[in-house]
Amino acid sequence: MKNNNFYRRFQGKANSELAQIINNPKSYTEDALIAASQILQERKLEFSEDQKETIELIETRVKEKQFEEENSIEEKEYFTLTKRGIALFIDLSILSVISYFFGFLLIETPLIKAPWEPILSLVIILGYFTVFNSSIGKRTLGKKVMGLKVKDYNLKPLKLTNSFIRYSLLISPFFVFKILNYLSFNSFGVLDGLKYTYYVGIVYFMITDKELRRSFHDLITKSFVKPENRDETNFNYSIKKLKAFYFIAFGIITLSIILNVNSRSNATTETVDFETQTQQHQTILDDNTSIIENMIIEIKGIEGVAEIEGINFKIINGTTNLEIIIRPSYLFMKEDLENQVYEIFKSKELKVDNLKVIKHIGLDMTLAEFNMTRIKNYEQ
């Protein structure tokens, strides 16, 4: 009530003047009538039956309006979130097409394989969102279709640098975690904790910021997503909610460390079996090092073989199996390269019970995946 301007203005009015306002409801706004009745109630003045009826009617109208406004805000928030979800789906579909284009263009290069693939995908995805959501592109194609814009707190398009920081905060952690996993980085559970905190943080801030549905990258860069026909002025975010997230993050990281220590202790017996198999494999490799090296050189010399992706020894029930995985040049995918590999293998004195030649070509990017595999078994 104290935010009602009439409440402050009417403090100096006499009781008779305030009563006159209530007696003429058609001449005054609802705020004025509510303010007058509140001041008279504070002054312990008795109301007539007509005045009570007028006040009750006005209060009912105000409550109905407040209820309608609250429902309208909730509907707008839900509708905006739905539109943002659809816009993201459209943008990811476009990025998937772009990823396939670059993937097939670079299919015979190391750029579409770990650890380089996450870097390539990061450049494509981060570049798209940074440029299109800045003052250069105004908005992404998905946001344009759904009538959304990304603005700063001055309701202006983001500068390129601000847009880059915004999307780096949102997108980069995903790829950093992916690269560290490829590198087998041992963080004793801290990395997993940070990864889960990152995912939880995205959702947590959007849920707790009921008015603008901002996440951490919005709050840090002072930006938000808005419909075209809506202007926002309240950009405050509760410090209590921020502190609550700190406790959540601490709990997630602590739990990840505890689970990591527990899983390491349970994996001790499995490690013994694995080390036994590894020693057997190493013995085979040591006994046939020069033969395998010569075989690799000859296989690489086959026209149409772009790369040897792997040579694996497997001992199953006392049977020694050799897998040779080759990646053909795209133009030679249909050529019978397996038999040529087998002929080279036969010329070597390798004691192997079964040979499996795997011809594989494909790409495995963040938003694009394609694999074509052909397997031939040669029993000795």
Short mmCIF file of C-alpha atoms in Angstrom, two decimals:
data_model
loop_
_atom_site.label_atom_id
_atom_site.label_comp_id
_atom_site.label_asym_id
_atom_site.label_seq_id
_atom_site.Cartn_x
_atom_site.Cartn_y
_atom_site.Cartn_z
CA MET A 1 0.00 0.00 0.00
CA LYS A 2 2.83 2.41 0.81
CA ASN A 3 3.86 2.17 -2.84
CA ASN A 4 0.47 3.68 -3.73
CA ASN A 5 1.06 7.36 -4.61
CA PHE A 6 -2.45 8.27 -3.44
CA TYR A 7 -1.73 6.82 0.01
CA ARG A 8 1.08 9.33 0.49
CA ARG A 9 -0.82 12.24 -1.05
CA PHE A 10 -3.98 11.66 1.02
CA GLN A 11 -2.21 11.63 4.40
CA GLY A 12 -2.88 15.34 4.88
CA LYS A 13 -6.57 15.18 3.92
CA ALA A 14 -9.35 15.45 6.49
CA ASN A 15 -11.64 12.49 7.22
CA SER A 16 -14.55 14.25 5.51
CA GLU A 17 -12.53 14.67 2.31
CA LEU A 18 -11.54 11.00 2.30
CA ALA A 19 -15.14 9.95 2.97
CA GLN A 20 -16.25 12.11 0.04
CA ILE A 21 -13.85 10.20 -2.24
CA ILE A 22 -15.38 6.88 -1.19
CA ASN A 23 -18.90 8.27 -1.69
CA ASN A 24 -18.07 9.13 -5.33
CA PRO A 25 -16.41 5.93 -6.67
CA LYS A 26 -17.08 6.83 -10.31
CA SER A 27 -15.00 10.02 -10.02
CA TYR A 28 -11.81 8.36 -8.72
CA THR A 29 -9.47 5.55 -9.66
CA GLU A 30 -9.36 2.26 -7.79
CA ASP A 31 -5.97 3.17 -6.28
CA ALA A 32 -7.40 6.41 -4.91
CA LEU A 33 -10.41 4.65 -3.37
CA ILE A 34 -8.23 1.93 -1.80
CA ALA A 35 -5.84 4.56 -0.38
CA ALA A 36 -8.69 6.63 1.09
CA SER A 37 -10.32 3.59 2.73
CA GLN A 38 -6.98 2.38 4.15
CA ILE A 39 -6.22 5.75 5.78
CA LEU A 40 -9.72 5.96 7.28
CA GLN A 41 -9.37 2.43 8.67
CA GLU A 42 -6.05 3.41 10.26
CA ARG A 43 -7.82 6.42 11.81
CA LYS A 44 -10.46 4.05 13.29
CA LEU A 45 -13.33 5.74 11.41
CA GLU A 46 -16.60 3.78 11.09
CA PHE A 47 -17.98 3.27 7.56
CA SER A 48 -21.59 3.40 6.48
CA GLU A 49 -23.13 0.33 4.84
CA ASP A 50 -22.91 1.97 1.40
CA GLN A 51 -19.27 2.82 1.96
CA LYS A 52 -18.51 -0.76 3.11
CA GLU A 53 -20.20 -2.12 -0.01
CA THR A 54 -18.20 0.26 -2.23
CA ILE A 55 -14.89 -0.65 -0.55
CA GLU A 56 -15.64 -4.39 -0.77
CA LEU A 57 -16.50 -4.09 -4.46
CA ILE A 58 -13.30 -2.15 -5.23
CA GLU A 59 -11.12 -4.60 -3.27
CA THR A 60 -12.68 -7.52 -5.16
CA ARG A 61 -11.93 -5.83 -8.49
CA VAL A 62 -8.32 -5.16 -7.47
CA LYS A 63 -7.79 -8.78 -6.39
CA GLU A 64 -9.26 -10.05 -9.67
CA LYS A 65 -6.95 -7.77 -11.65
CA GLN A 66 -3.93 -8.89 -9.64
CA PHE A 67 -4.85 -12.52 -10.22
CA GLU A 68 -5.27 -11.93 -13.96
CA GLU A 69 -1.94 -10.08 -14.14
CA GLU A 70 -0.12 -12.88 -12.29
CA ASN A 71 -1.63 -15.51 -14.59
CA SER A 72 -0.77 -13.39 -17.61
CA ILE A 73 2.87 -13.09 -16.47
CA GLU A 74 3.12 -16.85 -15.88
CA GLU A 75 1.62 -17.56 -19.31
CA LYS A 76 4.06 -15.13 -20.95
CA GLU A 77 7.00 -16.72 -19.12
CA TYR A 78 5.92 -20.22 -20.15
CA PHE A 79 5.27 -19.08 -23.71
CA THR A 80 8.67 -17.36 -23.89
CA LEU A 81 10.45 -20.48 -22.58
CA THR A 82 8.62 -22.60 -25.15
CA LYS A 83 9.61 -20.21 -27.93
CA ARG A 84 13.22 -20.25 -26.74
CA GLY A 85 13.21 -24.05 -26.82
CA ILE A 86 11.85 -24.10 -30.37
CA ALA A 87 14.33 -21.41 -31.44
CA LEU A 88 17.21 -23.47 -30.00
CA PHE A 89 16.00 -26.57 -31.86
CA ILE A 90 15.92 -24.60 -35.14
CA ASP A 91 19.42 -23.21 -34.54
CA LEU A 92 20.84 -26.63 -33.64
CA SER A 93 19.28 -28.10 -36.79
CA ILE A 94 20.98 -25.41 -38.88
CA LEU A 95 24.27 -26.02 -37.05
CA SER A 96 23.90 -29.75 -37.69
CA VAL A 97 23.69 -29.12 -41.44
CA ILE A 98 26.77 -26.85 -41.23
CA SER A 99 28.62 -29.52 -39.22
CA TYR A 100 27.82 -32.20 -41.81
CA PHE A 101 29.11 -29.90 -44.55
CA PHE A 102 32.45 -29.32 -42.81
CA GLY A 103 32.56 -32.95 -41.67
CA PHE A 104 32.37 -34.38 -45.19
CA LEU A 105 34.66 -31.64 -46.47
CA LEU A 106 37.31 -32.62 -43.89
CA ILE A 107 36.50 -36.34 -43.64
CA GLU A 108 40.02 -37.40 -44.62
CA THR A 109 41.74 -35.08 -42.14
CA PRO A 110 42.44 -35.43 -38.38
CA LEU A 111 40.24 -32.37 -37.67
CA ILE A 112 37.09 -34.48 -37.28
CA LYS A 113 38.71 -36.83 -34.76
CA ALA A 114 39.59 -36.50 -31.11
CA PRO A 115 41.07 -34.38 -29.69
CA TRP A 116 40.64 -31.89 -32.59
CA GLU A 117 36.94 -32.48 -33.28
CA PRO A 118 35.67 -30.68 -30.14
CA ILE A 119 37.75 -27.65 -31.10
CA LEU A 120 36.32 -27.61 -34.64
CA SER A 121 32.74 -28.01 -33.35
CA LEU A 122 33.34 -25.28 -30.75
CA VAL A 123 34.50 -22.85 -33.45
CA ILE A 124 31.43 -23.59 -35.60
CA ILE A 125 28.83 -23.42 -32.81
CA LEU A 126 30.38 -20.53 -30.86
CA GLY A 127 30.95 -18.55 -34.06
CA TYR A 128 27.32 -18.98 -35.14
CA PHE A 129 25.75 -17.85 -31.87
CA THR A 130 28.30 -15.08 -31.26
CA VAL A 131 27.90 -13.37 -34.63
CA PHE A 132 24.16 -13.84 -35.13
CA ASN A 133 23.18 -12.74 -31.61
CA SER A 134 25.41 -9.65 -31.69
CA SER A 135 24.75 -6.23 -33.20
CA ILE A 136 26.12 -7.66 -36.48
CA GLY A 137 23.52 -10.38 -37.05
CA LYS A 138 20.87 -9.01 -34.64
CA ARG A 139 19.63 -12.56 -33.83
CA THR A 140 19.93 -16.18 -34.90
CA LEU A 141 17.58 -17.63 -37.50
CA GLY A 142 15.78 -19.61 -34.80
CA LYS A 143 15.15 -16.50 -32.70
CA LYS A 144 14.04 -14.59 -35.79
CA VAL A 145 11.43 -17.24 -36.60
CA MET A 146 10.16 -17.22 -32.99
CA GLY A 147 10.24 -13.42 -32.59
CA LEU A 148 12.95 -13.29 -29.91
CA LYS A 149 15.94 -11.01 -29.39
CA VAL A 150 18.98 -10.94 -27.11
CA LYS A 151 19.41 -7.51 -25.48
CA ASP A 152 21.63 -5.89 -22.87
CA TYR A 153 20.17 -4.06 -19.86
CA ASN A 154 19.95 -0.87 -21.95
CA LEU A 155 17.63 -2.79 -24.31
CA LYS A 156 20.23 -2.58 -27.09
CA PRO A 157 21.73 -5.42 -29.20
CA LEU A 158 24.83 -7.04 -27.71
CA LYS A 159 28.24 -5.85 -28.84
CA LEU A 160 30.32 -8.53 -30.57
CA THR A 161 32.70 -8.85 -27.59
CA ASN A 162 29.83 -9.13 -25.11
CA SER A 163 28.11 -11.72 -27.30
CA PHE A 164 31.36 -13.71 -27.51
CA ILE A 165 31.76 -13.70 -23.71
CA ARG A 166 28.09 -14.62 -23.23
CA TYR A 167 28.23 -17.70 -25.43
CA SER A 168 31.74 -18.67 -24.38
CA LEU A 169 30.45 -18.95 -20.81
CA LEU A 170 27.53 -21.09 -21.97
CA ILE A 171 29.12 -23.30 -24.65
CA SER A 172 32.86 -23.59 -23.97
CA PRO A 173 32.67 -25.62 -20.71
CA PHE A 174 30.91 -28.47 -22.55
CA PHE A 175 33.79 -28.77 -25.02
CA VAL A 176 36.49 -28.27 -22.38
CA PHE A 177 35.08 -31.21 -20.41
CA LYS A 178 34.94 -33.25 -23.61
CA ILE A 179 38.59 -32.54 -24.48
CA LEU A 180 39.76 -33.34 -20.94
CA ASN A 181 37.91 -36.66 -21.12
CA TYR A 182 39.72 -37.48 -24.37
CA LEU A 183 43.02 -36.71 -22.68
CA SER A 184 42.12 -39.01 -19.75
CA PHE A 185 42.67 -36.13 -17.35
CA ASN A 186 42.53 -37.49 -13.78
CA SER A 187 40.84 -34.97 -11.49
CA PHE A 188 39.77 -37.39 -8.72
CA GLY A 189 36.11 -36.53 -9.28
CA VAL A 190 36.51 -32.75 -9.36
CA LEU A 191 36.04 -32.62 -13.14
CA ASP A 192 32.82 -34.64 -12.94
CA GLY A 193 31.61 -32.40 -10.13
CA LEU A 194 32.27 -29.26 -12.17
CA LYS A 195 30.56 -30.80 -15.18
CA TYR A 196 27.38 -31.64 -13.24
CA THR A 197 27.48 -28.23 -11.54
CA TYR A 198 27.62 -26.63 -14.99
CA TYR A 199 24.51 -28.51 -16.17
CA VAL A 200 22.62 -27.91 -12.92
CA GLY A 201 23.59 -24.22 -13.00
CA ILE A 202 22.04 -23.68 -16.43
CA VAL A 203 18.69 -25.03 -15.20
CA TYR A 204 18.88 -23.62 -11.65
CA PHE A 205 19.25 -19.97 -12.65
CA MET A 206 16.53 -20.18 -15.30
CA ILE A 207 14.10 -21.71 -12.80
CA THR A 208 14.85 -19.27 -9.99
CA ASP A 209 14.78 -16.16 -12.22
CA LYS A 210 11.02 -16.29 -12.74
CA GLU A 211 10.67 -12.89 -14.38
CA LEU A 212 13.32 -12.99 -17.12
CA ARG A 213 14.42 -16.67 -17.10
CA ARG A 214 18.11 -15.76 -17.25
CA SER A 215 20.89 -18.27 -16.71
CA PHE A 216 24.40 -17.65 -15.35
CA HIS A 217 25.78 -16.47 -18.73
CA ASP A 218 23.00 -13.84 -18.92
CA LEU A 219 23.61 -12.59 -15.39
CA ILE A 220 27.37 -12.28 -15.88
CA THR A 221 27.10 -10.42 -19.21
CA LYS A 222 24.00 -8.43 -18.15
CA SER A 223 21.88 -9.66 -21.03
CA PHE A 224 18.54 -11.42 -21.49
CA VAL A 225 16.26 -12.91 -24.14
CA LYS A 226 13.05 -11.00 -24.78
CA PRO A 227 10.04 -11.15 -27.09
CA GLU A 228 9.89 -8.34 -29.64
CA ASN A 229 6.89 -6.63 -28.02
CA ARG A 230 8.02 -6.69 -24.40
CA ASP A 231 10.37 -4.38 -22.49
CA GLU A 232 11.82 -5.29 -19.09
CA THR A 233 13.15 -2.94 -16.43
CA ASN A 234 13.70 -5.10 -13.32
CA PHE A 235 17.08 -6.82 -13.74
CA ASN A 236 17.84 -7.59 -10.09
CA TYR A 237 18.68 -11.15 -9.05
CA SER A 238 18.40 -12.32 -5.45
CA ILE A 239 21.73 -12.68 -3.61
CA LYS A 240 20.11 -15.41 -1.48
CA LYS A 241 19.45 -17.50 -4.60
CA LEU A 242 23.06 -17.00 -5.69
CA LYS A 243 24.38 -18.11 -2.30
CA ALA A 244 22.06 -21.13 -2.42
CA PHE A 245 23.65 -22.18 -5.71
CA TYR A 246 27.13 -21.96 -4.14
CA PHE A 247 26.03 -24.52 -1.54
CA ILE A 248 24.53 -26.73 -4.27
CA ALA A 249 27.75 -26.55 -6.31
CA PHE A 250 29.86 -27.39 -3.25
CA GLY A 251 27.62 -30.37 -2.50
CA ILE A 252 27.79 -31.71 -6.07
CA ILE A 253 31.60 -31.45 -6.25
CA THR A 254 32.03 -33.05 -2.79
CA LEU A 255 29.69 -35.92 -3.72
CA SER A 256 31.58 -36.50 -7.00
CA ILE A 257 34.91 -36.74 -5.15
CA ILE A 258 33.46 -39.24 -2.64
CA LEU A 259 31.95 -41.39 -5.43
CA ASN A 260 35.25 -41.27 -7.35
CA VAL A 261 37.22 -42.54 -4.35
CA ASN A 262 34.66 -45.30 -3.79
CA SER A 263 34.70 -46.43 -7.44
CA ARG A 264 38.51 -46.58 -7.41
CA SER A 265 38.51 -48.93 -4.43
CA ASN A 266 35.92 -51.20 -6.08
CA ALA A 267 37.91 -51.34 -9.33
CA THR A 268 41.02 -52.92 -7.76
CA THR A 269 40.10 -56.55 -8.56
CA GLU A 270 39.09 -55.67 -12.12
CA THR A 271 42.44 -53.96 -12.64
CA VAL A 272 44.31 -57.19 -11.85
CA ASP A 273 42.48 -59.08 -14.63
CA PHE A 274 43.01 -56.21 -17.04
CA GLU A 275 46.74 -56.07 -16.29
CA THR A 276 47.04 -59.82 -16.96
CA GLN A 277 45.46 -59.40 -20.40
CA THR A 278 47.62 -56.37 -21.11
CA GLN A 279 50.76 -58.34 -20.33
CA GLN A 280 49.68 -61.06 -22.77
CA HIS A 281 49.07 -58.48 -25.49
CA GLN A 282 52.40 -56.81 -24.81
CA THR A 283 54.20 -60.16 -25.10
CA ILE A 284 52.67 -60.74 -28.55
CA LEU A 285 53.64 -57.23 -29.66
CA ASP A 286 57.20 -57.58 -28.36
CA ASP A 287 57.66 -60.90 -30.17
CA ASN A 288 56.39 -59.52 -33.48
CA THR A 289 57.40 -55.85 -33.42
CA SER A 290 59.42 -55.81 -36.65
CA ILE A 291 56.86 -57.94 -38.52
CA ILE A 292 53.99 -55.64 -37.46
CA GLU A 293 55.95 -52.50 -38.39
CA ASN A 294 56.68 -53.86 -41.90
CA MET A 295 53.05 -54.92 -42.30
CA ILE A 296 51.84 -51.42 -41.37
CA ILE A 297 54.16 -49.85 -43.96
CA GLU A 298 52.92 -52.20 -46.70
CA ILE A 299 49.23 -51.68 -45.83
CA LYS A 300 49.70 -47.90 -45.92
CA GLY A 301 51.17 -48.36 -49.39
CA ILE A 302 47.92 -49.85 -50.74
CA GLU A 303 46.24 -47.41 -53.12
CA GLY A 304 43.05 -46.20 -51.49
CA VAL A 305 44.10 -46.70 -47.85
CA ALA A 306 44.16 -43.26 -46.26
CA GLU A 307 45.04 -44.36 -42.74
CA ILE A 308 45.38 -47.33 -40.40
CA GLU A 309 43.08 -46.44 -37.52
CA GLY A 310 44.17 -49.30 -35.31
CA ILE A 311 45.72 -52.74 -34.89
CA ASN A 312 44.37 -54.71 -31.94
CA PHE A 313 45.25 -58.10 -30.50
CA LYS A 314 42.53 -59.91 -28.55
CA ILE A 315 42.88 -63.21 -26.73
CA ILE A 316 39.49 -64.90 -26.27
CA ASN A 317 39.35 -68.40 -24.74
CA GLY A 318 42.94 -69.01 -25.74
CA THR A 319 42.34 -67.89 -29.33
CA THR A 320 44.50 -65.05 -30.65
CA ASN A 321 42.55 -62.57 -32.77
CA LEU A 322 44.00 -59.70 -34.78
CA GLU A 323 41.93 -56.69 -35.84
CA ILE A 324 43.21 -54.32 -38.50
CA ILE A 325 41.10 -51.18 -38.91
CA ILE A 326 41.69 -49.18 -42.08
CA ARG A 327 40.16 -45.93 -43.26
CA PRO A 328 39.88 -45.82 -47.04
CA SER A 329 39.89 -42.68 -49.11
CA TYR A 330 36.29 -41.71 -49.81
CA LEU A 331 36.62 -42.58 -53.52
CA PHE A 332 37.85 -46.09 -52.65
CA MET A 333 35.11 -46.99 -50.16
CA LYS A 334 33.65 -49.64 -52.47
CA GLU A 335 36.99 -51.11 -53.52
CA ASP A 336 37.97 -54.56 -52.22
CA LEU A 337 40.79 -53.36 -49.98
CA GLU A 338 40.24 -56.06 -47.35
CA ASN A 339 41.64 -58.85 -49.53
CA GLN A 340 44.72 -56.77 -50.30
CA VAL A 341 45.30 -56.34 -46.56
CA TYR A 342 44.84 -60.09 -46.09
CA GLU A 343 47.40 -60.89 -48.79
CA ILE A 344 49.97 -58.73 -46.98
CA PHE A 345 49.09 -60.44 -43.70
CA LYS A 346 49.56 -63.91 -45.24
CA SER A 347 53.06 -62.98 -46.36
CA LYS A 348 54.06 -62.41 -42.74
CA GLU A 349 54.82 -65.04 -40.13
CA LEU A 350 52.35 -63.88 -37.52
CA LYS A 351 50.93 -66.56 -35.23
CA VAL A 352 47.29 -65.49 -35.24
CA ASP A 353 44.22 -67.74 -35.17
CA ASN A 354 41.80 -65.25 -36.68
CA LEU A 355 42.15 -62.05 -38.70
CA LYS A 356 39.44 -59.40 -38.87
CA VAL A 357 39.84 -56.56 -41.39
CA ILE A 358 37.56 -53.62 -40.64
CA LYS A 359 37.06 -50.96 -43.28
CA HIS A 360 35.67 -47.85 -41.65
CA ILE A 361 34.90 -44.34 -42.80
CA GLY A 362 32.89 -41.79 -40.91
CA LEU A 363 32.72 -38.72 -38.76
CA ASP A 364 31.65 -38.27 -35.17
CA MET A 365 31.11 -34.60 -34.44
CA THR A 366 29.06 -32.93 -31.73
CA LEU A 367 26.14 -32.22 -34.09
CA ALA A 368 26.93 -34.55 -37.00
CA GLU A 369 27.48 -38.29 -37.11
CA PHE A 370 28.10 -40.64 -40.04
CA ASN A 371 29.64 -44.11 -40.00
CA MET A 372 30.07 -46.75 -42.68
CA THR A 373 31.76 -50.00 -41.66
CA ARG A 374 32.51 -53.23 -43.51
CA ILE A 375 34.01 -56.25 -41.71
CA LYS A 376 35.68 -59.33 -43.19
CA ASN A 377 36.82 -62.33 -41.14
CA TYR A 378 39.67 -64.58 -42.24
CA GLU A 379 40.09 -67.75 -40.19
CA GLN A 380 43.57 -69.26 -40.31
#
